[in-house]
């Protein structure tokens, strides 16, 4: 099925459709400083318009909900899943996975240890329930960061999540983007997921799994090209777009189909 055909089919089932988006690399360009990331300017209006035409729009990100809210506070009808689903913003409330809360002190200590033990070029992003170690500005340090991250994960009983020039350490709680999507499509007849990184492949897999058990369900997996993980993600997707700006244009061009 072509992208145009998929959109036409989706529009015919709009009130039974959910659109899911990753943030970094999908709605926002990836930046050297994670705190500097901003959505593509046109995407806010597009998401709000889309949310008015389909059953649900949600952002599923490794970022904390507090960060996502700071970027999308103008959107009234978009759900936010932070930290791979450990945090959820829905209808004005934040819900945190209870099993992850006891790990907050350990994550704070880990962030301090990372800042003191890793080279200064490594950007340590403390997210309350996880710690991300970014080596984008010093790619030659990747082996050292990965080795240190796995040592700490073994020492503390944490999980390691690889990504685009980053190693992230998370609590040993069963939650990932695939699980978010599996739950999120239980009552949907159609869903799209836009992702760019390795963790998004689990979301793609969740859509495929739902199609396998429900022939009436339609899922569309969209990859966003990038020089780090783009090939792996694109090979798992139905459609590849070249950039976050292209995502915004694709959605803007798709909106009229929902008015026919």
PDB file of C-alpha atoms in Angstrom:
ATOM      1  CA  UNK A   1       0.000   0.000   0.000  1.00  0.00           C
ATOM      2  CA  UNK A   2       1.405   3.428  -0.925  1.00  0.00           C
ATOM      3  CA  UNK A   3       1.523   6.315   1.530  1.00  0.00           C
ATOM      4  CA  UNK A   4      -1.319   8.036  -0.334  1.00  0.00           C
ATOM      5  CA  UNK A   5      -3.456   4.888  -0.201  1.00  0.00           C
ATOM      6  CA  UNK A   6      -2.653   4.437   3.496  1.00  0.00           C
ATOM      7  CA  UNK A   7      -3.745   8.015   4.198  1.00  0.00           C
ATOM      8  CA  UNK A   8      -6.982   7.588   2.279  1.00  0.00           C
ATOM      9  CA  UNK A   9      -7.747   4.400   4.164  1.00  0.00           C
ATOM     10  CA  UNK A  10      -6.851   6.022   7.485  1.00  0.00           C
ATOM     11  CA  UNK A  11      -9.066   9.029   6.748  1.00  0.00           C
ATOM     12  CA  UNK A  12     -12.008   6.702   6.202  1.00  0.00           C
ATOM     13  CA  UNK A  13     -11.464   5.405   9.752  1.00  0.00           C
ATOM     14  CA  UNK A  14     -10.359   8.667  11.345  1.00  0.00           C
ATOM     15  CA  UNK A  15     -12.471   8.360  14.472  1.00  0.00           C
ATOM     16  CA  UNK A  16     -10.889   4.979  15.149  1.00  0.00           C
ATOM     17  CA  UNK A  17      -7.286   6.091  14.532  1.00  0.00           C
ATOM     18  CA  UNK A  18      -4.345   7.017  16.759  1.00  0.00           C
ATOM     19  CA  UNK A  19      -1.163   8.792  15.641  1.00  0.00           C
ATOM     20  CA  UNK A  20       1.961   8.235  17.784  1.00  0.00           C
ATOM     21  CA  UNK A  21       5.176  10.254  17.455  1.00  0.00           C
ATOM     22  CA  UNK A  22       8.635  10.098  18.956  1.00  0.00           C
ATOM     23  CA  UNK A  23      10.051  13.558  19.770  1.00  0.00           C
ATOM     24  CA  UNK A  24      13.800  13.796  19.126  1.00  0.00           C
ATOM     25  CA  UNK A  25      14.612  13.243  15.473  1.00  0.00           C
ATOM     26  CA  UNK A  26      10.933  13.091  14.504  1.00  0.00           C
ATOM     27  CA  UNK A  27       9.201  16.260  15.667  1.00  0.00           C
ATOM     28  CA  UNK A  28      12.462  18.038  16.491  1.00  0.00           C
ATOM     29  CA  UNK A  29      15.937  17.933  14.957  1.00  0.00           C
ATOM     30  CA  UNK A  30      18.513  16.204  17.154  1.00  0.00           C
ATOM     31  CA  UNK A  31      20.830  18.764  18.779  1.00  0.00           C
ATOM     32  CA  UNK A  32      24.199  18.581  20.523  1.00  0.00           C
ATOM     33  CA  UNK A  33      22.542  19.968  23.670  1.00  0.00           C
ATOM     34  CA  UNK A  34      19.329  18.019  24.437  1.00  0.00           C
ATOM     35  CA  UNK A  35      17.935  20.971  26.405  1.00  0.00           C
ATOM     36  CA  UNK A  36      18.072  23.086  23.243  1.00  0.00           C
ATOM     37  CA  UNK A  37      15.761  20.828  21.239  1.00  0.00           C
ATOM     38  CA  UNK A  38      12.599  22.465  19.967  1.00  0.00           C
ATOM     39  CA  UNK A  39       9.772  21.137  17.778  1.00  0.00           C
ATOM     40  CA  UNK A  40       9.803  22.137  14.133  1.00  0.00           C
ATOM     41  CA  UNK A  41       7.846  25.450  14.241  1.00  0.00           C
ATOM     42  CA  UNK A  42       4.984  24.292  12.032  1.00  0.00           C
ATOM     43  CA  UNK A  43       4.448  21.009  13.857  1.00  0.00           C
ATOM     44  CA  UNK A  44       2.486  22.412  16.815  1.00  0.00           C
ATOM     45  CA  UNK A  45      -0.377  23.663  14.681  1.00  0.00           C
ATOM     46  CA  UNK A  46      -0.354  20.529  12.564  1.00  0.00           C
ATOM     47  CA  UNK A  47      -0.602  18.215  15.588  1.00  0.00           C
ATOM     48  CA  UNK A  48      -3.478  20.213  17.060  1.00  0.00           C
ATOM     49  CA  UNK A  49      -5.362  20.082  13.770  1.00  0.00           C
ATOM     50  CA  UNK A  50      -4.698  16.366  13.441  1.00  0.00           C
ATOM     51  CA  UNK A  51      -5.902  15.740  16.998  1.00  0.00           C
ATOM     52  CA  UNK A  52      -9.227  17.325  16.068  1.00  0.00           C
ATOM     53  CA  UNK A  53      -9.696  14.885  13.194  1.00  0.00           C
ATOM     54  CA  UNK A  54      -8.656  11.521  14.671  1.00  0.00           C
ATOM     55  CA  UNK A  55      -9.380   9.641  17.871  1.00  0.00           C
ATOM     56  CA  UNK A  56      -6.063  10.409  19.503  1.00  0.00           C
ATOM     57  CA  UNK A  57      -2.593  11.912  19.038  1.00  0.00           C
ATOM     58  CA  UNK A  58       0.225  11.013  21.437  1.00  0.00           C
ATOM     59  CA  UNK A  59       3.944  11.711  21.781  1.00  0.00           C
ATOM     60  CA  UNK A  60       5.996   8.768  23.066  1.00  0.00           C
ATOM     61  CA  UNK A  61       9.477   9.869  24.078  1.00  0.00           C
ATOM     62  CA  UNK A  62      12.542   9.113  26.169  1.00  0.00           C
ATOM     63  CA  UNK A  63      12.215  12.660  27.523  1.00  0.00           C
ATOM     64  CA  UNK A  64      10.499  13.337  30.867  1.00  0.00           C
ATOM     65  CA  UNK A  65       6.916  14.554  30.744  1.00  0.00           C
ATOM     66  CA  UNK A  66       8.057  17.861  32.274  1.00  0.00           C
ATOM     67  CA  UNK A  67      10.270  18.479  29.238  1.00  0.00           C
ATOM     68  CA  UNK A  68       7.558  17.498  26.775  1.00  0.00           C
ATOM     69  CA  UNK A  69       5.056  19.770  28.482  1.00  0.00           C
ATOM     70  CA  UNK A  70       7.487  22.671  28.180  1.00  0.00           C
ATOM     71  CA  UNK A  71       7.559  22.139  24.406  1.00  0.00           C
ATOM     72  CA  UNK A  72       3.892  21.283  23.845  1.00  0.00           C
ATOM     73  CA  UNK A  73       2.060  23.272  26.515  1.00  0.00           C
ATOM     74  CA  UNK A  74      -0.093  24.947  23.860  1.00  0.00           C
ATOM     75  CA  UNK A  75      -1.566  21.629  22.725  1.00  0.00           C
ATOM     76  CA  UNK A  76      -4.802  20.757  24.474  1.00  0.00           C
ATOM     77  CA  UNK A  77      -5.567  17.381  22.925  1.00  0.00           C
ATOM     78  CA  UNK A  78      -2.234  15.556  22.712  1.00  0.00           C
ATOM     79  CA  UNK A  79      -1.215  12.887  25.250  1.00  0.00           C
ATOM     80  CA  UNK A  80       2.402  12.720  26.411  1.00  0.00           C
ATOM     81  CA  UNK A  81       4.298   9.547  27.331  1.00  0.00           C
ATOM     82  CA  UNK A  82       7.652  10.343  28.929  1.00  0.00           C
ATOM     83  CA  UNK A  83      10.618   8.126  29.780  1.00  0.00           C
ATOM     84  CA  UNK A  84       9.430   5.333  27.486  1.00  0.00           C
ATOM     85  CA  UNK A  85       6.044   5.329  29.196  1.00  0.00           C
ATOM     86  CA  UNK A  86       7.168   5.469  32.829  1.00  0.00           C
ATOM     87  CA  UNK A  87       5.395   8.838  32.961  1.00  0.00           C
ATOM     88  CA  UNK A  88       2.092   9.727  31.286  1.00  0.00           C
ATOM     89  CA  UNK A  89       0.394  13.104  30.882  1.00  0.00           C
ATOM     90  CA  UNK A  90      -3.311  12.697  30.126  1.00  0.00           C
ATOM     91  CA  UNK A  91      -6.202  15.078  30.740  1.00  0.00           C
ATOM     92  CA  UNK A  92      -4.127  17.393  32.913  1.00  0.00           C
ATOM     93  CA  UNK A  93      -2.516  14.817  35.189  1.00  0.00           C
ATOM     94  CA  UNK A  94       0.901  13.132  35.347  1.00  0.00           C
ATOM     95  CA  UNK A  95       0.911   9.457  36.287  1.00  0.00           C
ATOM     96  CA  UNK A  96       4.246   7.811  37.159  1.00  0.00           C
ATOM     97  CA  UNK A  97       4.793   4.061  37.093  1.00  0.00           C
ATOM     98  CA  UNK A  98       4.929   3.190  40.833  1.00  0.00           C
ATOM     99  CA  UNK A  99       7.565   0.488  40.358  1.00  0.00           C
ATOM    100  CA  UNK A 100      10.018   3.092  39.030  1.00  0.00           C
ATOM    101  CA  UNK A 101       9.729   5.604  41.883  1.00  0.00           C
ATOM    102  CA  UNK A 102      12.080   3.818  44.323  1.00  0.00           C
ATOM    103  CA  UNK A 103      14.860   4.254  41.737  1.00  0.00           C
ATOM    104  CA  UNK A 104      14.854   8.060  41.831  1.00  0.00           C
ATOM    105  CA  UNK A 105      17.663   8.361  44.455  1.00  0.00           C
ATOM    106  CA  UNK A 106      19.837   5.810  42.632  1.00  0.00           C
ATOM    107  CA  UNK A 107      19.437   7.747  39.380  1.00  0.00           C
ATOM    108  CA  UNK A 108      20.414  11.009  41.038  1.00  0.00           C
ATOM    109  CA  UNK A 109      23.531   9.354  42.516  1.00  0.00           C
ATOM    110  CA  UNK A 110      24.350   7.788  39.150  1.00  0.00           C
ATOM    111  CA  UNK A 111      24.167  11.156  37.389  1.00  0.00           C
ATOM    112  CA  UNK A 112      26.628  12.630  39.892  1.00  0.00           C
ATOM    113  CA  UNK A 113      28.960   9.660  39.499  1.00  0.00           C
ATOM    114  CA  UNK A 114      28.819  10.019  35.696  1.00  0.00           C
ATOM    115  CA  UNK A 115      29.738  13.699  35.879  1.00  0.00           C
ATOM    116  CA  UNK A 116      32.745  12.954  38.084  1.00  0.00           C
ATOM    117  CA  UNK A 117      34.011   9.786  36.370  1.00  0.00           C
ATOM    118  CA  UNK A 118      33.368  10.385  32.673  1.00  0.00           C
ATOM    119  CA  UNK A 119      35.222  12.906  30.488  1.00  0.00           C
ATOM    120  CA  UNK A 120      33.883  16.449  30.525  1.00  0.00           C
ATOM    121  CA  UNK A 121      32.902  16.135  26.862  1.00  0.00           C
ATOM    122  CA  UNK A 122      30.174  13.640  27.806  1.00  0.00           C
ATOM    123  CA  UNK A 123      26.850  15.373  28.414  1.00  0.00           C
ATOM    124  CA  UNK A 124      25.077  13.748  31.364  1.00  0.00           C
ATOM    125  CA  UNK A 125      21.298  14.174  31.153  1.00  0.00           C
ATOM    126  CA  UNK A 126      19.533  13.396  34.436  1.00  0.00           C
ATOM    127  CA  UNK A 127      15.847  12.611  33.869  1.00  0.00           C
ATOM    128  CA  UNK A 128      14.767  11.656  37.408  1.00  0.00           C
ATOM    129  CA  UNK A 129      13.970   8.080  36.372  1.00  0.00           C
ATOM    130  CA  UNK A 130      16.868   7.571  33.979  1.00  0.00           C
ATOM    131  CA  UNK A 131      20.301   8.929  33.078  1.00  0.00           C
ATOM    132  CA  UNK A 132      21.383   9.491  29.478  1.00  0.00           C
ATOM    133  CA  UNK A 133      25.053   9.745  28.536  1.00  0.00           C
ATOM    134  CA  UNK A 134      25.433  11.704  25.294  1.00  0.00           C
ATOM    135  CA  UNK A 135      28.672  11.445  23.321  1.00  0.00           C
ATOM    136  CA  UNK A 136      27.515  13.291  20.174  1.00  0.00           C
ATOM    137  CA  UNK A 137      30.199  15.959  20.495  1.00  0.00           C
ATOM    138  CA  UNK A 138      32.895  13.358  21.235  1.00  0.00           C
ATOM    139  CA  UNK A 139      32.076  10.217  19.206  1.00  0.00           C
ATOM    140  CA  UNK A 140      35.572   8.844  19.778  1.00  0.00           C
ATOM    141  CA  UNK A 141      34.564   8.295  23.410  1.00  0.00           C
ATOM    142  CA  UNK A 142      31.708   5.933  22.523  1.00  0.00           C
ATOM    143  CA  UNK A 143      33.526   2.741  23.620  1.00  0.00           C
ATOM    144  CA  UNK A 144      34.425   4.278  26.984  1.00  0.00           C
ATOM    145  CA  UNK A 145      30.865   5.509  27.586  1.00  0.00           C
ATOM    146  CA  UNK A 146      29.327   2.198  26.589  1.00  0.00           C
ATOM    147  CA  UNK A 147      31.743   0.254  28.804  1.00  0.00           C
ATOM    148  CA  UNK A 148      31.101   2.541  31.790  1.00  0.00           C
ATOM    149  CA  UNK A 149      27.340   2.379  31.243  1.00  0.00           C
ATOM    150  CA  UNK A 150      27.264  -1.403  31.158  1.00  0.00           C
ATOM    151  CA  UNK A 151      29.461  -1.605  34.255  1.00  0.00           C
ATOM    152  CA  UNK A 152      27.061   0.652  36.158  1.00  0.00           C
ATOM    153  CA  UNK A 153      24.040  -1.255  34.892  1.00  0.00           C
ATOM    154  CA  UNK A 154      25.536  -4.501  36.173  1.00  0.00           C
ATOM    155  CA  UNK A 155      26.515  -2.907  39.501  1.00  0.00           C
ATOM    156  CA  UNK A 156      23.076  -1.412  40.168  1.00  0.00           C
ATOM    157  CA  UNK A 157      20.810  -3.840  38.336  1.00  0.00           C
ATOM    158  CA  UNK A 158      19.748  -1.301  35.693  1.00  0.00           C
ATOM    159  CA  UNK A 159      18.829  -1.693  32.037  1.00  0.00           C
ATOM    160  CA  UNK A 160      20.764  -0.176  29.151  1.00  0.00           C
ATOM    161  CA  UNK A 161      19.029   1.507  26.225  1.00  0.00           C
ATOM    162  CA  UNK A 162      21.217   2.389  23.248  1.00  0.00           C
ATOM    163  CA  UNK A 163      20.354   5.178  20.845  1.00  0.00           C
ATOM    164  CA  UNK A 164      21.652   7.891  18.573  1.00  0.00           C
ATOM    165  CA  UNK A 165      25.058   8.739  20.079  1.00  0.00           C
ATOM    166  CA  UNK A 166      23.738   8.023  23.568  1.00  0.00           C
ATOM    167  CA  UNK A 167      23.748   5.322  26.236  1.00  0.00           C
ATOM    168  CA  UNK A 168      20.818   5.484  28.632  1.00  0.00           C
ATOM    169  CA  UNK A 169      20.470   3.713  31.981  1.00  0.00           C
ATOM    170  CA  UNK A 170      16.943   2.908  33.180  1.00  0.00           C
ATOM    171  CA  UNK A 171      15.309   1.138  36.122  1.00  0.00           C
ATOM    172  CA  UNK A 172      14.644  -2.600  35.700  1.00  0.00           C
ATOM    173  CA  UNK A 173      10.947  -1.944  35.122  1.00  0.00           C
ATOM    174  CA  UNK A 174       9.104  -3.606  32.268  1.00  0.00           C
ATOM    175  CA  UNK A 175       8.178  -0.568  30.187  1.00  0.00           C
ATOM    176  CA  UNK A 176       9.200   0.454  26.695  1.00  0.00           C
ATOM    177  CA  UNK A 177       7.719   2.089  23.630  1.00  0.00           C
ATOM    178  CA  UNK A 178       6.459  -1.233  22.329  1.00  0.00           C
ATOM    179  CA  UNK A 179       4.456  -1.785  25.492  1.00  0.00           C
ATOM    180  CA  UNK A 180       3.043   1.756  25.288  1.00  0.00           C
ATOM    181  CA  UNK A 181       1.862   1.142  21.742  1.00  0.00           C
ATOM    182  CA  UNK A 182       0.506  -2.348  22.481  1.00  0.00           C
ATOM    183  CA  UNK A 183      -1.694  -0.894  25.198  1.00  0.00           C
ATOM    184  CA  UNK A 184      -2.496   2.241  23.225  1.00  0.00           C
ATOM    185  CA  UNK A 185      -3.959   0.375  20.245  1.00  0.00           C
ATOM    186  CA  UNK A 186      -6.147  -2.055  22.158  1.00  0.00           C
ATOM    187  CA  UNK A 187      -9.269  -0.107  21.237  1.00  0.00           C
ATOM    188  CA  UNK A 188      -8.017   1.368  17.968  1.00  0.00           C
ATOM    189  CA  UNK A 189      -8.753   0.162  14.476  1.00  0.00           C
ATOM    190  CA  UNK A 190      -5.857   2.032  12.899  1.00  0.00           C
ATOM    191  CA  UNK A 191      -2.580   3.517  14.151  1.00  0.00           C
ATOM    192  CA  UNK A 192       0.514   5.245  12.784  1.00  0.00           C
ATOM    193  CA  UNK A 193       3.870   5.451  14.552  1.00  0.00           C
ATOM    194  CA  UNK A 194       6.672   7.847  13.555  1.00  0.00           C
ATOM    195  CA  UNK A 195      10.143   7.019  14.910  1.00  0.00           C
ATOM    196  CA  UNK A 196      13.847   7.376  14.162  1.00  0.00           C
ATOM    197  CA  UNK A 197      15.782   5.328  16.727  1.00  0.00           C
ATOM    198  CA  UNK A 198      16.311   1.754  17.866  1.00  0.00           C
ATOM    199  CA  UNK A 199      13.765   2.007  20.687  1.00  0.00           C
ATOM    200  CA  UNK A 200      11.118   2.883  18.081  1.00  0.00           C
ATOM    201  CA  UNK A 201      11.495  -0.476  16.368  1.00  0.00           C
ATOM    202  CA  UNK A 202       9.718  -1.999  19.365  1.00  0.00           C
ATOM    203  CA  UNK A 203       6.791   0.321  18.610  1.00  0.00           C
ATOM    204  CA  UNK A 204       6.802  -0.847  14.995  1.00  0.00           C
ATOM    205  CA  UNK A 205       6.815  -4.438  16.219  1.00  0.00           C
ATOM    206  CA  UNK A 206       3.799  -3.711  18.411  1.00  0.00           C
ATOM    207  CA  UNK A 207       1.803  -2.512  15.405  1.00  0.00           C
ATOM    208  CA  UNK A 208       2.813  -5.614  13.431  1.00  0.00           C
ATOM    209  CA  UNK A 209       1.828  -7.853  16.332  1.00  0.00           C
ATOM    210  CA  UNK A 210      -1.598  -6.229  16.561  1.00  0.00           C
ATOM    211  CA  UNK A 211      -2.138  -6.710  12.832  1.00  0.00           C
ATOM    212  CA  UNK A 212      -1.193 -10.370  13.187  1.00  0.00           C
ATOM    213  CA  UNK A 213      -3.911 -11.078  15.749  1.00  0.00           C
ATOM    214  CA  UNK A 214      -6.545  -8.664  14.400  1.00  0.00           C
ATOM    215  CA  UNK A 215      -7.004  -8.695  10.607  1.00  0.00           C
ATOM    216  CA  UNK A 216      -9.270  -5.662  10.926  1.00  0.00           C
ATOM    217  CA  UNK A 217      -6.481  -3.522  12.390  1.00  0.00           C
ATOM    218  CA  UNK A 218      -4.257  -1.383  10.143  1.00  0.00           C
ATOM    219  CA  UNK A 219      -0.854  -0.112  11.283  1.00  0.00           C
ATOM    220  CA  UNK A 220       1.584   2.176   9.482  1.00  0.00           C
ATOM    221  CA  UNK A 221       5.243   2.429  10.552  1.00  0.00           C
ATOM    222  CA  UNK A 222       7.076   5.603   9.494  1.00  0.00           C
ATOM    223  CA  UNK A 223      10.835   6.057   9.885  1.00  0.00           C
ATOM    224  CA  UNK A 224      12.703   9.362   9.842  1.00  0.00           C
ATOM    225  CA  UNK A 225      16.079   9.170   8.124  1.00  0.00           C
ATOM    226  CA  UNK A 226      19.278   9.880  10.042  1.00  0.00           C
ATOM    227  CA  UNK A 227      22.980   9.012   9.658  1.00  0.00           C
ATOM    228  CA  UNK A 228      23.227   6.988  12.869  1.00  0.00           C
ATOM    229  CA  UNK A 229      20.322   4.543  13.140  1.00  0.00           C
ATOM    230  CA  UNK A 230      18.378   5.429   9.998  1.00  0.00           C
ATOM    231  CA  UNK A 231      19.164   2.292   8.008  1.00  0.00           C
ATOM    232  CA  UNK A 232      18.010  -0.086  10.743  1.00  0.00           C
ATOM    233  CA  UNK A 233      14.844   1.876  11.459  1.00  0.00           C
ATOM    234  CA  UNK A 234      13.975   2.389   7.793  1.00  0.00           C
ATOM    235  CA  UNK A 235      14.337  -1.315   7.093  1.00  0.00           C
ATOM    236  CA  UNK A 236      11.682  -1.979   9.739  1.00  0.00           C
ATOM    237  CA  UNK A 237       9.270   0.707   8.464  1.00  0.00           C
ATOM    238  CA  UNK A 238       6.654   0.994   5.732  1.00  0.00           C
ATOM    239  CA  UNK A 239       7.647   4.539   4.795  1.00  0.00           C
ATOM    240  CA  UNK A 240      10.710   6.740   5.353  1.00  0.00           C
ATOM    241  CA  UNK A 241      10.699  10.540   5.545  1.00  0.00           C
ATOM    242  CA  UNK A 242      13.923  12.505   5.306  1.00  0.00           C
ATOM    243  CA  UNK A 243      13.699  14.843   8.317  1.00  0.00           C
ATOM    244  CA  UNK A 244      11.490  16.311  11.067  1.00  0.00           C
ATOM    245  CA  UNK A 245      10.650  19.135   8.663  1.00  0.00           C
ATOM    246  CA  UNK A 246       9.474  16.502   6.179  1.00  0.00           C
ATOM    247  CA  UNK A 247       7.294  14.958   8.891  1.00  0.00           C
ATOM    248  CA  UNK A 248       5.603  18.310   9.463  1.00  0.00           C
ATOM    249  CA  UNK A 249       5.065  18.772   5.714  1.00  0.00           C
ATOM    250  CA  UNK A 250       3.738  15.228   5.345  1.00  0.00           C
ATOM    251  CA  UNK A 251       1.179  15.776   8.092  1.00  0.00           C
ATOM    252  CA  UNK A 252       0.157  19.192   6.741  1.00  0.00           C
ATOM    253  CA  UNK A 253      -0.352  17.698   3.279  1.00  0.00           C
ATOM    254  CA  UNK A 254      -2.322  14.813   4.810  1.00  0.00           C
ATOM    255  CA  UNK A 255      -4.844  16.962   6.694  1.00  0.00           C
ATOM    256  CA  UNK A 256      -7.142  17.660   3.698  1.00  0.00           C
ATOM    257  CA  UNK A 257      -7.713  13.913   3.275  1.00  0.00           C
ATOM    258  CA  UNK A 258      -9.519  13.914   6.619  1.00  0.00           C
ATOM    259  CA  UNK A 259     -11.997  16.546   5.410  1.00  0.00           C
ATOM    260  CA  UNK A 260     -13.313  14.631   2.426  1.00  0.00           C
TER     261      UNK A 260
END
